[in-house]
Short mmCIF file of C-alpha atoms in Angstrom, two decimals:
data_model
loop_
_atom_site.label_atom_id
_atom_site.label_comp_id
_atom_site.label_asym_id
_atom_site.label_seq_id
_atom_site.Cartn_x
_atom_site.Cartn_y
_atom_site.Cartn_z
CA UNK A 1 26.64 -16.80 -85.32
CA UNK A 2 23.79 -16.80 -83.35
CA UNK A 3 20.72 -19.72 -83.80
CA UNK A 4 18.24 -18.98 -86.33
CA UNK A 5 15.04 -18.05 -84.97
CA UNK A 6 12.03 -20.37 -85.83
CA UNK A 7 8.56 -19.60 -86.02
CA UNK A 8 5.60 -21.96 -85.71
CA UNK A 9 3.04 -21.98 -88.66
CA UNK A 10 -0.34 -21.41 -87.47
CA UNK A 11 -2.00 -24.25 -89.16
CA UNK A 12 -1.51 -26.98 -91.68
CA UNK A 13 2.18 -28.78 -92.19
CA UNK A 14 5.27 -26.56 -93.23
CA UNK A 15 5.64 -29.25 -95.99
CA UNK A 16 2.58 -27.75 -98.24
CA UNK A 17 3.72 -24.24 -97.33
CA UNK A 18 5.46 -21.47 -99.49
CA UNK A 19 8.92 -21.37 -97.29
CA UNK A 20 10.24 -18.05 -95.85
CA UNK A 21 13.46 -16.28 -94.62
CA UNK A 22 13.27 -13.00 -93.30
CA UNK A 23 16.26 -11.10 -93.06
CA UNK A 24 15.80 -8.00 -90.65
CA UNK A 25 18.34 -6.44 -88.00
CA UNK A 26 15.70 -5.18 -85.91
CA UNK A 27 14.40 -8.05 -83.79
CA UNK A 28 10.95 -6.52 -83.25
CA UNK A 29 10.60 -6.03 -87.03
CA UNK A 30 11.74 -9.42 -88.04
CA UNK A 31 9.45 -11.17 -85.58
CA UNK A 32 6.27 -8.88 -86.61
CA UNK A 33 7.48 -9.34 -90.30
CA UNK A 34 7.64 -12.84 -89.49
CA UNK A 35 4.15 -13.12 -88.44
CA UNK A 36 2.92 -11.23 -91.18
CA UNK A 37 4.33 -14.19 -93.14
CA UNK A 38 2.07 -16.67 -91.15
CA UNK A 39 -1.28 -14.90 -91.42
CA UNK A 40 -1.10 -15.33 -95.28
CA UNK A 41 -2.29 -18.50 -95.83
CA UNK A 42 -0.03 -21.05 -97.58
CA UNK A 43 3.05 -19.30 -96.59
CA UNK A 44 5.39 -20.00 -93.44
CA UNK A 45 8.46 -18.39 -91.93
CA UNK A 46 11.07 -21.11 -91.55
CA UNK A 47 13.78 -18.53 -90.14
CA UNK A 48 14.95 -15.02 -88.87
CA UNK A 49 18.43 -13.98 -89.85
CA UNK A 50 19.24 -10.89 -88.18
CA UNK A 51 22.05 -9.63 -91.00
CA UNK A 52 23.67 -10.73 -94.09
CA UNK A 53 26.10 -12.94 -93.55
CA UNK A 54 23.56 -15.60 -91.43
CA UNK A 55 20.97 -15.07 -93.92
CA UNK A 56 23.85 -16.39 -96.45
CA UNK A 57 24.35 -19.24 -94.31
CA UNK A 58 20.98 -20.17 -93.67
CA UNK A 59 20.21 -20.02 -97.44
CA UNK A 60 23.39 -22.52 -98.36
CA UNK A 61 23.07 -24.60 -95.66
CA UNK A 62 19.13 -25.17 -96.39
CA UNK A 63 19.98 -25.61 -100.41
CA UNK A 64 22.30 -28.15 -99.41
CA UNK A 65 19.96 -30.18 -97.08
CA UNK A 66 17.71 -29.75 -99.91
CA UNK A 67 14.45 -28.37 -98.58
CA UNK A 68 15.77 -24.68 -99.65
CA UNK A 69 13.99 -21.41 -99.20
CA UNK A 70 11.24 -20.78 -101.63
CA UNK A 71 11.33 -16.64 -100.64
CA UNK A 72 13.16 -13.65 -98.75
CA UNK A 73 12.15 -10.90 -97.54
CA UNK A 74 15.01 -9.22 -97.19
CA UNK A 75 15.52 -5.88 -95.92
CA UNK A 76 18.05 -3.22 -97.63
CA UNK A 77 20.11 -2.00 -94.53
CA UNK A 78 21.36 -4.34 -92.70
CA UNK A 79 24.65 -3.63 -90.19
CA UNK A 80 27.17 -5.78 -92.24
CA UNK A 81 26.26 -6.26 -95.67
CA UNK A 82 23.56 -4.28 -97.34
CA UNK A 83 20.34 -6.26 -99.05
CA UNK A 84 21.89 -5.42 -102.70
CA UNK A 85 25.42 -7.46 -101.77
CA UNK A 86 23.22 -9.55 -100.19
CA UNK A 87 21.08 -10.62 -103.25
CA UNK A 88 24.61 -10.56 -104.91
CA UNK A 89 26.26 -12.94 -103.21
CA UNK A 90 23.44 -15.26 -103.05
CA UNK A 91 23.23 -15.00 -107.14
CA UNK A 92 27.02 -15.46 -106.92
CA UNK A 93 26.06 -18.76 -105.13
CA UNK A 94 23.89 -20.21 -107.32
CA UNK A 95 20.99 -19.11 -105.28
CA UNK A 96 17.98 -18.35 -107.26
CA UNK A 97 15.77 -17.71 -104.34
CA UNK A 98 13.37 -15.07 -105.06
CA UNK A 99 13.72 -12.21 -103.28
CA UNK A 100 11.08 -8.84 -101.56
CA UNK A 101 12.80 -5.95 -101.00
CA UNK A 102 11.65 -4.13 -97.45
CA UNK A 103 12.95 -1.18 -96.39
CA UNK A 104 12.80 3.23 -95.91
CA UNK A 105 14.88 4.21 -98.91
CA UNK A 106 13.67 5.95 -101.25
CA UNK A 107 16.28 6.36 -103.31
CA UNK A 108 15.69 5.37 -106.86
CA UNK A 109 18.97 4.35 -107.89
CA UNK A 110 19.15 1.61 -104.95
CA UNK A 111 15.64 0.30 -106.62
CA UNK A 112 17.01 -0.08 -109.94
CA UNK A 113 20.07 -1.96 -108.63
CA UNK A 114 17.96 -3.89 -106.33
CA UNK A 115 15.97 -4.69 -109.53
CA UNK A 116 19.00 -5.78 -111.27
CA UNK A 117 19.71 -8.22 -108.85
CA UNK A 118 16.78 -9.92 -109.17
CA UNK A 119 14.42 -8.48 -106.62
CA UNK A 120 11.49 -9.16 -107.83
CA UNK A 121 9.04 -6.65 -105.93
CA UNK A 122 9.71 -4.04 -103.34
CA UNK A 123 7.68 -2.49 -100.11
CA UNK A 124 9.09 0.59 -98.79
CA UNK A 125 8.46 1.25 -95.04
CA UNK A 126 6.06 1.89 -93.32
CA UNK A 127 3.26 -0.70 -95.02
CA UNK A 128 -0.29 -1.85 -94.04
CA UNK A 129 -0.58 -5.67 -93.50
CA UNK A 130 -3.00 -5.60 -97.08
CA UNK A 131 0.07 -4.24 -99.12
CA UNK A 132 2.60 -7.02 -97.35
CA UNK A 133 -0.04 -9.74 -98.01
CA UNK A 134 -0.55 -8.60 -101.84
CA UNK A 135 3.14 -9.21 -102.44
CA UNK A 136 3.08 -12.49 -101.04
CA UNK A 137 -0.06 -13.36 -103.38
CA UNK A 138 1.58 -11.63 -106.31
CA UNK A 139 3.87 -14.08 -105.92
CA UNK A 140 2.60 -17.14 -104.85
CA UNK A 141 -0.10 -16.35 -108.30
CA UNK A 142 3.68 -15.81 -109.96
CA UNK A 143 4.99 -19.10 -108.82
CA UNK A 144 2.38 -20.74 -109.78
CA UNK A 145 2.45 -19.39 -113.56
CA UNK A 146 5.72 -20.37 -113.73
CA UNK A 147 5.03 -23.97 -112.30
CA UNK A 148 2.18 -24.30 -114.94
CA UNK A 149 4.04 -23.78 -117.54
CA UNK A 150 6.55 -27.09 -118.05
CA UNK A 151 10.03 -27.16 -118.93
CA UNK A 152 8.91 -24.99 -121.77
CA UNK A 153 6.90 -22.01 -122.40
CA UNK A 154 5.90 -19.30 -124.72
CA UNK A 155 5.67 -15.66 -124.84
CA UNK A 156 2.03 -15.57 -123.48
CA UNK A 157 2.72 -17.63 -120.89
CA UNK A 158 5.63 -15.62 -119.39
CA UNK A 159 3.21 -12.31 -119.78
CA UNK A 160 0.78 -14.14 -117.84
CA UNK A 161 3.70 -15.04 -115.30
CA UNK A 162 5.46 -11.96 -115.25
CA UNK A 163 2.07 -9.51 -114.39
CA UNK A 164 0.89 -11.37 -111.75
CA UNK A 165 4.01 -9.25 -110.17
CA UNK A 166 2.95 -6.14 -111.42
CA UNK A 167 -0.39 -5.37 -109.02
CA UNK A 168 0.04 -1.74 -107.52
CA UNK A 169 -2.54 -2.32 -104.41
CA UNK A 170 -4.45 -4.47 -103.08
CA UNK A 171 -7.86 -3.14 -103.54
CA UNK A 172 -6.84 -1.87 -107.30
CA UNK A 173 -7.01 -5.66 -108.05
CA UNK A 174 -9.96 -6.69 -106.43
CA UNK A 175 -13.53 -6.03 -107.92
CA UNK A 176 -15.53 -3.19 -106.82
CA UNK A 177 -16.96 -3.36 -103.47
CA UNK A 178 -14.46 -6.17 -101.99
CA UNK A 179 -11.91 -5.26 -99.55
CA UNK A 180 -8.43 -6.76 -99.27
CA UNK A 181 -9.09 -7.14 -95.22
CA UNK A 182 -11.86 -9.20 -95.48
CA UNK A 183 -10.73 -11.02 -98.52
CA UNK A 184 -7.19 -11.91 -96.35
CA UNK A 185 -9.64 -13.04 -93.53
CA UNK A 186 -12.02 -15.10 -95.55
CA UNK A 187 -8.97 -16.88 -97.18
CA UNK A 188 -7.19 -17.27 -93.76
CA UNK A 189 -10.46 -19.48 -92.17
CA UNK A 190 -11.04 -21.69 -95.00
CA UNK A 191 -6.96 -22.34 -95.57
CA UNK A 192 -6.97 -23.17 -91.69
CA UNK A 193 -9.03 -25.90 -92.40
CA UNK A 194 -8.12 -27.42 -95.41
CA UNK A 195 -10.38 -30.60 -95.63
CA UNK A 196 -13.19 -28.51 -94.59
CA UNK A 197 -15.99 -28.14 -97.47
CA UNK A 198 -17.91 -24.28 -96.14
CA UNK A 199 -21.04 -23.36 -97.96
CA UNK A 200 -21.58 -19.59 -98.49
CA UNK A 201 -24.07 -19.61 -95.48
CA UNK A 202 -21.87 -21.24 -93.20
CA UNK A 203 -19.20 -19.18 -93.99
CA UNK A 204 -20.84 -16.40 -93.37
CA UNK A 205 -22.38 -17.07 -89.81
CA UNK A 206 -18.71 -17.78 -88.58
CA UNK A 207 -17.85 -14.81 -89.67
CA UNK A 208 -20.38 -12.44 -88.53
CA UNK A 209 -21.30 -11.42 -92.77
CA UNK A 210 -24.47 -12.04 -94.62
CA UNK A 211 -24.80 -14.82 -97.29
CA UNK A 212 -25.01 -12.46 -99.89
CA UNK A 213 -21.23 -11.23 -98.58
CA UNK A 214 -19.70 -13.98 -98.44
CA UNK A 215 -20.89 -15.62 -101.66
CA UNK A 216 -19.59 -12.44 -103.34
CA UNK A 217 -16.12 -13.18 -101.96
CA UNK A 218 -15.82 -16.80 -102.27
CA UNK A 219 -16.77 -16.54 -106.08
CA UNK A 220 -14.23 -14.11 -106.17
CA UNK A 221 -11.51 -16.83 -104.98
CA UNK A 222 -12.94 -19.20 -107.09
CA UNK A 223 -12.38 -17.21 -109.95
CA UNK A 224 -8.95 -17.08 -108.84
CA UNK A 225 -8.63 -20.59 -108.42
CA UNK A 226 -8.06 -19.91 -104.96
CA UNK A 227 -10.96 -22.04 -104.03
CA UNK A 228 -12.54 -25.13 -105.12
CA UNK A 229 -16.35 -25.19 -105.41
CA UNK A 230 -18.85 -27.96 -105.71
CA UNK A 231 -22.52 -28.70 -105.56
CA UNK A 232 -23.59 -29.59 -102.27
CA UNK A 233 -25.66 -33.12 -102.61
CA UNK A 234 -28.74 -33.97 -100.71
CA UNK A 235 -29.92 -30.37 -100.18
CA UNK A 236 -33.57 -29.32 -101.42
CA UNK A 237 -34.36 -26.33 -103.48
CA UNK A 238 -32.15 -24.10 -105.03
CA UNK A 239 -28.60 -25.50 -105.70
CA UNK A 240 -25.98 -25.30 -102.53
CA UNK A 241 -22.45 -25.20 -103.20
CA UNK A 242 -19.59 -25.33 -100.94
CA UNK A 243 -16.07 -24.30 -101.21
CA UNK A 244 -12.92 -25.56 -99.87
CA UNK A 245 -9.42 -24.05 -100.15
CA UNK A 246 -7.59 -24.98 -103.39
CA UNK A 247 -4.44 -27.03 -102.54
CA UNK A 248 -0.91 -25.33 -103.74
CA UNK A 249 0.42 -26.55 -106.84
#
């Protein structure tokens, strides 16, 4: 078996990040997959397996060390094993990994058993980078319903969970006049500067995007307790606030 394939995050330690294993026979597709992975912040590519059986190993022998994969991206055709035995064998593990579906087909029956293997959300080929970043929020926002909940929970709360998976676009979920792009961008400078506090201004000059523009998008992720915000002290006038990027829970 060949050596996994590692990929540098872009910023910030691979310690606070949402951990990644894409599984993808086609070496170009893995490594742009893979960096796909990296331009959403708080998530990180850890490895590429290039078919089934070294995904399996690279799952066990991570689960073992115990810093396991927190995600796969796992695509369905694969020249040994297809994604389906894939997800089966890793449920036959013990592996509860969750798992994205990528791949071409179409065919409806090979969604439903992909869904009953505990796939949790599918792209079919060919996909803009806004519709490959929306399932990695839908399920970092899924995660993190989960996470809030305890060691126990209650009907609402697993609703709340459960439809942070069920988003059909990216712009469908975002308030009128925002677009995914620049909402993906925004959240990509402040989360590659964590300890950094921006005001909307400041933002917006780095960016090349009026005040106005940028206020619009970082309430937006505040709402979404993607961002913290905060009164800015020491300023005359009307009230500054600044915004940093929330830290994962």
């Amino acid at each position: 078996m060949t050596e996994p394939q590692l990929i540098a995050p872009q910023s910030g330690s691979a310690n606070e990040k949402i951990i990644v294993l894409v599984v993808d026979d086609e070496p170009e597709t893995a490594l742009s997959h893979a960096k796909y992975v990296n331009r959403v912040a708080g998530f990180h590519t850890g490895a590429i397996a290039n078919n089934g059986q070294e995904a399996l190993s690279l799952l066990t022998r991570a689960q073992r060390s115990g810093s396991p994969f927190d995600l796969v991206l796992l695509d369905m055709t694969l020249p040994d094993l297809h994604g389906i035995d894939v997800a089966k064998r890793m449920r036959g593990l013990g592996l509860t990994t969750d798992i994205i579906a990528i791949t071409a087909v179409r065919d409806l029956a090979v969604v439903r058993s992909a869904v009953a293997t505990g796939i949790t959300q599918y792209l079919i080929k060919p996909f803009t980078f806004a519709a490959f970043s929306e399932k990695l929020e839908n399920h970092r926002r899924f995660m993190a319903s989960m996470h809030s909940t305890g060691s126990d929970t209650s009907q609402a709360a697993l609703d709340t969970a459960f439809s942070a998976l069920r988003t059909s676009t990216a712009s469908a979920s975002l308030p009128k006049g925002l677009i995914a792009e620049t909402l993906t961008q925004i959240t990509e400078h402040l989360a590659s500067q964590p300890e950094r506090r921006l005001s909307a201004t400041e933002l917006g000059e780095e960016l090349g995007i009026s005040r106005v523009t940028a206020r619009r998008y970082l309430e937006h992720l505040f709402d979404a307790k993607n961002v913290i915000k905060q009164p800015r002290h020491g300023t005359r006038g009307r009230p500054e606030y600044e915004y940093q990027i929330a830290p994962r829970a």
